[in-house]
Structure formats: structure tokens, C-alpha cells
Amino acid sequence: MRPLAPGRYRRSLLERVPRLRTSPALRMILRNIERRPLRSALTTGGIAAAVAIVIMGNFLRDAIEVIVDASFNLAMRGDIAVWTTDPVDASAARALARIPGVLQVEPGRSVAVRFVHGPRSESGAIQGYAAPPLLRRIIDVDRKQTSPGPDGLLMTDRLADKLGLRVGDTVTVEVREGRRPVRQVVVKRTVHDMMGLNAYMDRQALNRLLGDGDVASLFSISVERGAAQRVLDATQAMPRVAGAFSKATMLRNMQEVSARNILIMSTILTLFAGVIAVGVVYNNARIALAERSWELASLRVLGFTRAEVSTLLLGELALSIAVALPVGMVLGWALTHTLVELMRSDQFFFPVVIRPRTYAWPAPWWCAAASTSWTWWPHSRQGSKTCRARKPGR
């Protein structure tokens, strides 16, 4: 039935630093943290975990923005893409250029093939690009433009890895359309891009490789402002046109779908992290108040103001939050890289992009949770008893 023995306090590690002066309140806070290291570590770990969850849930927005910008603004410079049922003479670009509102037309070609290297094989396509490419470009993960040389093959690194190819190796190309020829092509370079298992060549070099004339199956069109729908309607009446799409419409649809999905995912994870935040902060403040109520009441009797007592109580929590925020940011970075590795596939590479706003987003949550605890504890049952403790002579 004896009461607990008083805690044994000693100089904290920070106080032992030479020529470093600390205030009495900070010394009391640091000594209390060192007195209960496990509880302090668990509190910091819980806060850091919630910060990491918020960062992981919101990084998708940053990554999608980079992917959309690279795909639609840097790679796809034209406003409309038109493709044909089968390769046609490249002079068809002149017919498209005569449509009112068209500014520029760039022909290209896409050939379905099967790549074979030893016992390994993979289906894909060879994309024929103009030289130099203006309206349809190849952009790597670093958002830099690259282009195929006058001969040879530019291949995605994922496809090269699957086939066991290196720069300078020869790959067998089995064409899966037209006369279905089989050719041997040298891999000149590899590119680290985001989508697909493709290879790229200069369109003229691709036509020479397949023994065709100057043909094309894809046309990128740049149009005047407001003329996209008129040009689309005109292309539908042209013979051998399989389809056409507007970049603006496709971009708008993709942004709507991705924004909705990202909003749902980030909202769920943020709310989950918010529950963790409120639970950790609230319970830590409640436990600290339960353990130190007599101590804090004694400080009030000794002459400490309510603000000073609150600082001693919640200063430990504020210090834990200050330490946990950078730890949570590092943990969020690690979780994001782990998630990207788990999402890695042959067809798609998801870039790891975390912008400063995503790192800063958890801070308001924790400030709100800390403020809630700050305003809650004086109104709790034990906090009211502590705050009502009278000073001597009153």
C-alpha cells in the first residue's frame, strides 16, 4: 500500500554538452523523456508511421502529374493522332495538311513484331519516328528527349533485359503483318522510359529494313486553336483511316479518372493516418496527465502559471512531434520506394516523385492533433483539478 517511490532524475544528455544553456522547463522535459525512453520511442514511432502513411498515400498524385506531363506535353506534341488500317503512302500527309486548321503533319509507323534472341522471345512493336521527331518524341524517365539513330534499334531497357540483350547485340525481328519477313537488327542503344515493351527506329530506316517504300501508318497533326473537332470530323471521311483521337480529350479523361482514384486512395490513407495521429497524441497526453497530475498540481501551488504547467506537460509531446516529422519523412520515402518496387511490371515503370508539398502535408495534421490535446487537457477531469490548484495566498 505504499506510494510509488519518487523518480530519480539526473542530467540529460543535452545538458552534458559543454557551453550549452537550457531553460529550466526544457531541462525538466528532457529529463522526463530520458526517464521513460520506451514510451517516448513508441510515441515518436507512432507519429512517424502516420506521417509516412500520409506521404505514401499522396505521392501517387505527384507521380501521375509527372507521367501525364511527360506523355502528353513532352512526348505527344501534336494535337491529333490519326492511324490507318494498313500502311499507306507517306504522301497522305499532304492530304491531311490540306484540311483547314491543320498547321503541321508528321508521319510515323508502328509495326507489330516478335523479338527473338536465343531461347527468349517477346511480342512487341517497332515504332517508326520522323527524323528529327517534332510532334511525336521519345522521352525517358528523366524527362529528356532521345531519338533513334539513322540505323539500328533503340530499345527499352526492360525489353532488353527480358531478352538478355546488350548494346551491340543482334536481335531477330519477326514481323507479324504484311509479308511477315524476318530480319536481323543490331541494338544500338537502350532507353529507360515509362511505358511498354517497344523498340524505336527511324521511319525511313524501318521502311528500308522491311523492304517497303515510303509508307506510314500513323500521323501526328498540329492544329490551330479551336480547330481540333473540325479536323477530327474531316478525318473520319477519309478512306483507310482506322481512327483518330484528340490529345486534349484523352488528357481530360485521364485526369478525371486518375484524379478520382487518387483522391479516394489518398483520402482513405490520410484519414487512417489522422486516426493514428489523434490516437497517439490524445492517449499520450492523457497518460502523461494521469501520471503527473499531483506533480503539476504541486507546481501550481508553488506559483507556476497555467501556461507554464501546460508547457511542461505538452512540451514533451511537442518535442516528440518535432523529432518524428523528419523521421516520418524518411520512412515515407522508404515506403514509397518499396511500394514502387512491388508495383514494378514489364509494361510500366512508375517513377518515384515526392514533391515538397507532399512532405509538408502531414505537418498540419499533427499541429491540429497537438492543438486539440492542448485545448482538451485543461477541461478534462484531472486537468481541471490541476488547473484549479490555488497558489499560496489566494
Coordinates of C-alpha atoms in Angstrom, one line a residue:
M1 CA 0.0 0.0 0.0
R2 CA 3.0 2.3 0.0
P3 CA 3.0 5.0 -2.7
L4 CA 5.5 4.8 -5.6
A5 CA 9.0 6.0 -4.9
P6 CA 9.8 9.4 -6.4
G7 CA 11.5 9.3 -9.7
R8 CA 15.3 9.6 -9.9
Y9 CA 16.3 12.4 -12.2
R10 CA 19.7 13.2 -13.5
R11 CA 21.3 15.5 -16.1
S12 CA 20.1 14.7 -19.6
L13 CA 22.4 14.1 -22.5
L14 CA 21.7 17.5 -23.9
E15 CA 22.6 19.2 -20.6
R16 CA 26.0 17.5 -20.7
V17 CA 27.0 19.3 -23.9
P18 CA 29.6 21.9 -22.9
R19 CA 28.6 25.6 -23.0
L20 CA 25.0 24.7 -23.9
R21 CA 22.5 26.6 -21.8
T22 CA 18.9 25.2 -21.5
S23 CA 16.0 26.7 -19.7
P24 CA 14.6 25.0 -16.5
A25 CA 11.4 24.0 -18.4
L26 CA 13.4 22.3 -21.2
R27 CA 15.6 20.5 -18.7
M28 CA 12.5 19.1 -16.9
I29 CA 11.1 18.0 -20.3
L30 CA 14.3 16.3 -21.4
R31 CA 14.8 14.6 -18.1
N32 CA 11.3 13.2 -18.2
I33 CA 11.8 11.9 -21.7
E34 CA 15.0 10.1 -20.7
R35 CA 13.3 8.7 -17.6
R36 CA 10.7 6.9 -19.9
P37 CA 12.7 6.1 -23.1
L38 CA 10.4 3.3 -24.3
R39 CA 7.2 5.3 -24.1
S40 CA 9.0 8.3 -25.8
A41 CA 10.2 6.0 -28.6
L42 CA 6.8 4.4 -29.1
T43 CA 5.2 7.8 -29.3
T44 CA 7.7 9.1 -31.8
G45 CA 7.4 5.9 -33.8
G46 CA 3.6 6.1 -33.9
I47 CA 3.8 9.7 -35.1
A48 CA 6.5 8.9 -37.7
A49 CA 4.4 5.9 -39.0
A50 CA 1.4 8.2 -39.6
V51 CA 3.5 10.8 -41.4
A52 CA 4.9 8.0 -43.6
I53 CA 1.4 6.8 -44.4
V54 CA 0.3 10.3 -45.5
I55 CA 3.3 10.7 -47.7
M56 CA 2.9 7.3 -49.3
G57 CA -0.8 8.0 -50.0
N58 CA -0.2 11.3 -51.6
F59 CA 2.9 10.6 -53.7
L60 CA 0.8 9.0 -56.4
R61 CA -0.6 12.4 -57.2
D62 CA 2.9 13.7 -57.9
A63 CA 3.9 10.7 -59.9
I64 CA 0.8 10.8 -62.1
E65 CA 1.4 14.5 -62.7
V66 CA 4.9 13.7 -63.9
I67 CA 3.7 10.8 -66.1
V68 CA 0.9 12.9 -67.7
D69 CA 3.3 15.8 -68.3
A70 CA 5.9 13.6 -69.9
S71 CA 3.4 11.7 -72.0
F72 CA 1.1 14.4 -73.2
N73 CA 3.2 17.6 -73.1
L74 CA 6.8 16.4 -73.8
A75 CA 6.3 13.2 -75.9
M76 CA 3.0 13.9 -77.7
R77 CA 3.5 17.4 -79.1
G78 CA 0.7 17.1 -81.7
D79 CA -3.0 17.8 -81.1
I80 CA -4.5 14.9 -83.0
A81 CA -3.3 11.4 -83.8
V82 CA -4.6 9.6 -86.9
W83 CA -3.9 5.9 -87.7
T84 CA -4.7 3.9 -90.8
T85 CA -5.9 0.3 -91.3
D86 CA -2.7 -0.6 -93.0
P87 CA 0.5 1.3 -94.1
V88 CA -0.2 3.9 -96.8
D89 CA 2.0 6.1 -98.8
A90 CA 3.5 8.8 -96.7
S91 CA 2.2 11.4 -99.2
A92 CA -1.1 11.0 -97.4
A93 CA 0.4 13.6 -95.0
R94 CA -0.2 16.2 -97.7
A95 CA -3.9 15.4 -97.9
L96 CA -4.1 15.8 -94.1
A97 CA -2.2 19.1 -94.3
R98 CA -4.8 20.5 -96.7
I99 CA -7.6 20.2 -94.1
P100 CA -8.5 23.7 -92.9
G101 CA -7.0 24.4 -89.5
V102 CA -4.0 22.0 -89.8
L103 CA -0.6 23.5 -89.1
Q104 CA 1.8 20.6 -89.4
V105 CA 1.6 16.8 -90.1
E106 CA 4.3 14.3 -89.1
P107 CA 4.1 10.7 -90.4
G108 CA 5.2 7.7 -88.4
R109 CA 4.8 4.0 -88.4
S110 CA 4.1 1.2 -86.0
V111 CA 4.9 -2.4 -86.8
A112 CA 3.8 -5.4 -84.7
V113 CA 6.8 -7.8 -84.4
R114 CA 8.1 -10.6 -82.3
F115 CA 11.7 -10.2 -80.9
V116 CA 13.7 -13.4 -80.6
H117 CA 17.1 -13.7 -79.0
G118 CA 18.3 -17.3 -78.4
P119 CA 15.7 -19.2 -76.4
R120 CA 13.9 -16.0 -75.4
S121 CA 11.2 -14.2 -77.3
E122 CA 8.8 -11.4 -76.6
S123 CA 6.0 -9.7 -78.5
G124 CA 6.1 -6.0 -79.1
A125 CA 6.3 -3.3 -81.7
I126 CA 8.8 -1.2 -83.5
Q127 CA 7.8 2.4 -83.6
G128 CA 9.0 4.4 -86.6
Y129 CA 9.7 8.0 -85.8
A130 CA 10.5 11.0 -88.0
A131 CA 14.0 12.4 -88.2
P132 CA 14.1 14.7 -86.4
P133 CA 11.0 14.0 -84.3
L134 CA 9.0 17.1 -83.7
L135 CA 5.4 16.2 -82.9
R136 CA 6.0 12.7 -81.6
R137 CA 9.1 12.3 -79.4
I138 CA 10.7 9.7 -77.2
I139 CA 11.0 10.9 -73.5
D140 CA 12.9 8.9 -70.9
V141 CA 12.2 8.7 -67.1
D142 CA 14.5 11.8 -66.6
R143 CA 12.2 13.8 -68.9
K144 CA 15.0 14.0 -71.5
Q145 CA 14.4 13.6 -75.2
T146 CA 16.1 10.8 -77.1
S147 CA 15.8 9.7 -80.7
P148 CA 16.7 6.6 -82.7
G149 CA 19.8 6.9 -84.9
P150 CA 19.8 6.6 -88.7
D151 CA 20.0 2.9 -88.5
G152 CA 19.8 0.2 -85.8
L153 CA 17.4 -0.2 -83.0
L154 CA 16.7 1.9 -79.9
M155 CA 15.1 -0.5 -77.3
T156 CA 13.6 0.0 -73.9
D157 CA 15.8 -1.4 -71.2
R158 CA 13.0 -3.6 -69.8
L159 CA 12.6 -5.3 -73.1
A160 CA 16.4 -5.7 -73.5
D161 CA 16.6 -7.3 -70.0
K162 CA 13.8 -9.7 -70.8
L163 CA 15.6 -10.8 -73.9
G164 CA 19.0 -10.8 -72.4
L165 CA 20.3 -8.2 -74.9
R166 CA 23.1 -5.7 -74.5
V167 CA 24.0 -2.8 -76.7
G168 CA 25.7 -4.1 -79.8
D169 CA 23.9 -7.5 -79.8
T170 CA 21.8 -8.7 -82.7
V171 CA 18.1 -9.5 -82.3
T172 CA 15.9 -11.4 -84.7
V173 CA 12.7 -9.5 -85.6
E174 CA 9.8 -11.5 -86.9
V175 CA 7.3 -9.1 -88.5
R176 CA 3.7 -10.1 -87.8
E177 CA 1.9 -8.2 -90.5
G178 CA 2.1 -7.9 -94.3
R179 CA 4.6 -10.3 -95.9
R180 CA 5.9 -11.3 -92.4
P181 CA 9.6 -11.0 -93.2
V182 CA 12.3 -12.0 -90.7
R183 CA 15.2 -9.6 -90.1
Q184 CA 18.3 -9.2 -88.0
V185 CA 18.8 -5.9 -86.3
V186 CA 21.5 -4.5 -84.1
V187 CA 20.6 -2.9 -80.8
K188 CA 22.3 0.4 -80.9
R189 CA 21.1 1.9 -77.7
T190 CA 18.6 1.4 -74.8
V191 CA 16.3 3.9 -73.2
H192 CA 14.7 3.9 -69.7
D193 CA 11.2 5.1 -70.5
M194 CA 7.9 4.6 -68.6
M195 CA 5.6 2.5 -70.8
G196 CA 5.6 -0.6 -72.9
L197 CA 8.0 -3.1 -74.3
N198 CA 8.8 -1.3 -77.5
A199 CA 11.7 -0.6 -79.8
Y200 CA 12.2 2.5 -81.9
M201 CA 13.7 3.2 -85.3
D202 CA 13.9 6.0 -87.8
R203 CA 10.9 5.6 -90.0
Q204 CA 12.9 5.6 -93.2
A205 CA 15.3 3.0 -91.8
L206 CA 12.4 0.9 -90.7
N207 CA 10.9 1.0 -94.2
R208 CA 14.2 0.1 -95.7
L209 CA 14.6 -2.8 -93.3
L210 CA 11.2 -4.2 -94.3
G211 CA 11.7 -3.6 -98.0
D212 CA 8.8 -1.2 -98.2
G213 CA 8.6 2.1 -99.9
D214 CA 7.9 5.5 -98.2
V215 CA 4.9 4.3 -96.2
A216 CA 3.4 5.4 -92.9
S217 CA 0.6 4.2 -90.6
L218 CA 0.4 6.9 -88.0
F219 CA 0.2 10.7 -88.4
S220 CA 0.6 13.3 -85.7
I221 CA -1.2 16.6 -86.5
S222 CA -0.8 20.0 -85.0
V223 CA -3.9 22.2 -85.5
E224 CA -5.0 25.8 -84.8
R225 CA -6.6 26.6 -81.5
G226 CA -10.3 25.6 -81.6
A227 CA -10.0 23.6 -84.8
A228 CA -9.5 20.1 -83.3
Q229 CA -13.1 19.0 -83.6
R230 CA -13.3 20.2 -87.2
V231 CA -10.2 18.3 -88.2
L232 CA -11.4 15.2 -86.4
D233 CA -14.7 15.3 -88.4
A234 CA -12.7 15.7 -91.6
T235 CA -10.5 12.7 -91.0
Q236 CA -13.5 10.4 -90.5
A237 CA -14.5 10.9 -94.1
M238 CA -11.0 9.9 -95.4
P239 CA -10.5 6.4 -96.8
R240 CA -8.4 3.8 -95.0
V241 CA -8.5 5.9 -91.7
A242 CA -9.0 3.4 -88.8
G243 CA -9.4 6.0 -86.1
A244 CA -8.3 9.3 -84.6
F245 CA -8.2 10.9 -81.2
S246 CA -7.7 14.3 -79.7
K247 CA -5.0 14.8 -77.2
A248 CA -7.0 17.3 -75.2
T249 CA -9.9 14.9 -74.9
M250 CA -7.7 12.0 -73.9
L251 CA -5.8 14.1 -71.4
R252 CA -9.0 15.4 -69.8
N253 CA -10.5 11.9 -69.5
M254 CA -7.2 10.6 -68.0
Q255 CA -7.0 13.4 -65.5
E256 CA -10.6 12.9 -64.4
V257 CA -10.1 9.2 -63.9
S258 CA -6.8 9.5 -62.2
A259 CA -7.9 12.4 -60.0
R260 CA -10.9 10.4 -58.8
N261 CA -8.9 7.3 -58.0
I262 CA -6.0 9.2 -56.4
L263 CA -8.5 11.2 -54.3
I264 CA -10.1 8.1 -53.0
M265 CA -6.9 6.4 -52.1
S266 CA -5.2 9.5 -50.6
T267 CA -8.3 10.3 -48.6
I268 CA -8.6 6.8 -47.1
L269 CA -4.9 6.7 -46.2
T270 CA -4.9 10.3 -44.8
L271 CA -8.0 9.6 -42.7
F272 CA -6.3 6.4 -41.4
A273 CA -3.2 8.4 -40.6
G274 CA -5.4 11.0 -38.9
V275 CA -6.9 8.4 -36.6
I276 CA -3.4 7.3 -35.7
A277 CA -2.4 10.9 -35.1
V278 CA -5.3 11.7 -32.8
G279 CA -5.0 8.3 -31.0
V280 CA -1.3 8.7 -30.3
V281 CA -1.4 12.4 -29.3
Y282 CA -4.6 12.1 -27.2
N283 CA -3.5 9.0 -25.4
N284 CA 0.0 10.2 -24.8
A285 CA -1.4 13.5 -23.3
R286 CA -4.0 11.6 -21.2
I287 CA -1.4 9.2 -19.8
A288 CA 1.1 12.0 -19.1
L289 CA -1.6 13.9 -17.3
A290 CA -2.7 10.8 -15.3
E291 CA 0.9 10.2 -14.2
R292 CA 1.9 13.7 -13.4
S293 CA -1.4 15.3 -12.1
W294 CA -0.1 15.6 -8.5
E295 CA 3.2 16.9 -9.7
L296 CA 1.6 19.5 -11.9
A297 CA -0.9 20.5 -9.2
S298 CA 2.1 21.0 -6.8
L299 CA 3.7 23.3 -9.3
R300 CA 0.6 25.4 -9.4
V301 CA 0.7 25.6 -5.6
L302 CA 4.3 26.7 -5.8
G303 CA 3.4 29.6 -8.1
F304 CA 3.6 28.3 -11.7
T305 CA 1.1 29.7 -14.0
R306 CA -1.3 27.6 -16.1
A307 CA 0.7 28.3 -19.3
E308 CA 3.9 27.2 -17.6
V309 CA 2.3 24.0 -16.4
S310 CA 0.8 23.3 -19.8
T311 CA 4.2 23.9 -21.4
L312 CA 5.8 21.3 -19.1
L313 CA 3.0 18.8 -19.8
L314 CA 2.8 19.2 -23.6
G315 CA 6.4 20.2 -24.2
E316 CA 7.3 16.5 -24.2
L317 CA 4.7 15.8 -26.8
A318 CA 5.7 18.8 -29.0
L319 CA 9.4 17.6 -28.9
S320 CA 8.3 14.1 -29.9
I321 CA 6.4 15.6 -32.9
A322 CA 9.4 17.7 -33.9
V323 CA 11.6 14.6 -33.9
A324 CA 9.0 12.4 -35.6
L325 CA 8.3 14.6 -38.6
P326 CA 11.7 14.3 -40.2
V327 CA 11.9 10.6 -39.2
G328 CA 8.4 10.1 -40.8
M329 CA 9.5 11.8 -44.0
V330 CA 12.5 9.4 -44.3
L331 CA 10.2 6.5 -43.5
G332 CA 7.7 7.7 -46.1
W333 CA 10.4 7.9 -48.7
A334 CA 11.4 4.3 -47.9
L335 CA 7.8 3.1 -48.0
T336 CA 7.2 4.8 -51.3
H337 CA 10.3 3.2 -52.9
T338 CA 9.1 -0.2 -51.5
L339 CA 5.6 0.3 -53.0
V340 CA 7.1 1.2 -56.4
E341 CA 9.2 -1.9 -56.4
L342 CA 6.2 -4.0 -55.6
M343 CA 4.3 -2.3 -58.5
R344 CA 7.0 -2.7 -61.0
S345 CA 6.0 -4.6 -64.1
D346 CA 7.3 -5.3 -67.6
Q347 CA 4.8 -3.0 -69.2
F348 CA 5.0 0.0 -67.0
F349 CA 7.6 1.9 -64.9
F350 CA 6.2 4.1 -62.1
P351 CA 8.6 6.9 -61.3
V352 CA 9.3 7.8 -57.6
V353 CA 8.4 11.5 -57.4
I354 CA 7.7 13.1 -54.0
R355 CA 7.3 16.9 -54.1
P356 CA 7.9 19.3 -51.2
R357 CA 4.2 19.8 -50.8
T358 CA 3.7 16.1 -50.1
Y359 CA 6.4 16.1 -47.4
A360 CA 4.8 19.2 -45.9
W361 CA 1.2 17.9 -46.0
P362 CA 1.4 15.8 -42.7
A363 CA 2.5 18.8 -40.6
P364 CA -0.9 20.4 -40.4
W365 CA -2.4 17.2 -39.3
W366 CA -0.1 16.9 -36.4
C367 CA -0.4 20.5 -35.5
A368 CA -4.2 20.1 -35.3
A369 CA -3.9 17.0 -33.2
A370 CA -1.4 18.7 -30.8
S371 CA -3.7 21.8 -30.6
T372 CA -6.7 19.6 -29.8
S373 CA -4.8 17.9 -27.0
W374 CA -3.5 21.3 -25.8
T375 CA -7.1 22.6 -25.5
W376 CA -8.5 19.4 -24.2
W377 CA -6.4 18.6 -21.2
P378 CA -7.4 21.7 -19.0
H379 CA -11.1 20.7 -19.5
S380 CA -10.6 17.0 -18.6
R381 CA -11.4 15.8 -15.1
Q382 CA -7.8 15.6 -13.9
G383 CA -6.7 18.7 -15.9
S384 CA -9.4 20.7 -14.2
K385 CA -8.2 19.6 -10.8
T386 CA -4.7 20.6 -11.8
C387 CA -5.6 23.9 -13.2
R388 CA -7.9 24.8 -10.2
A389 CA -5.0 24.3 -7.8
R390 CA -4.7 27.6 -5.9
K391 CA -1.5 29.5 -5.5
P392 CA -0.4 30.3 -1.9
G393 CA -2.3 33.3 -0.5
R394 CA -5.3 33.0 -2.9

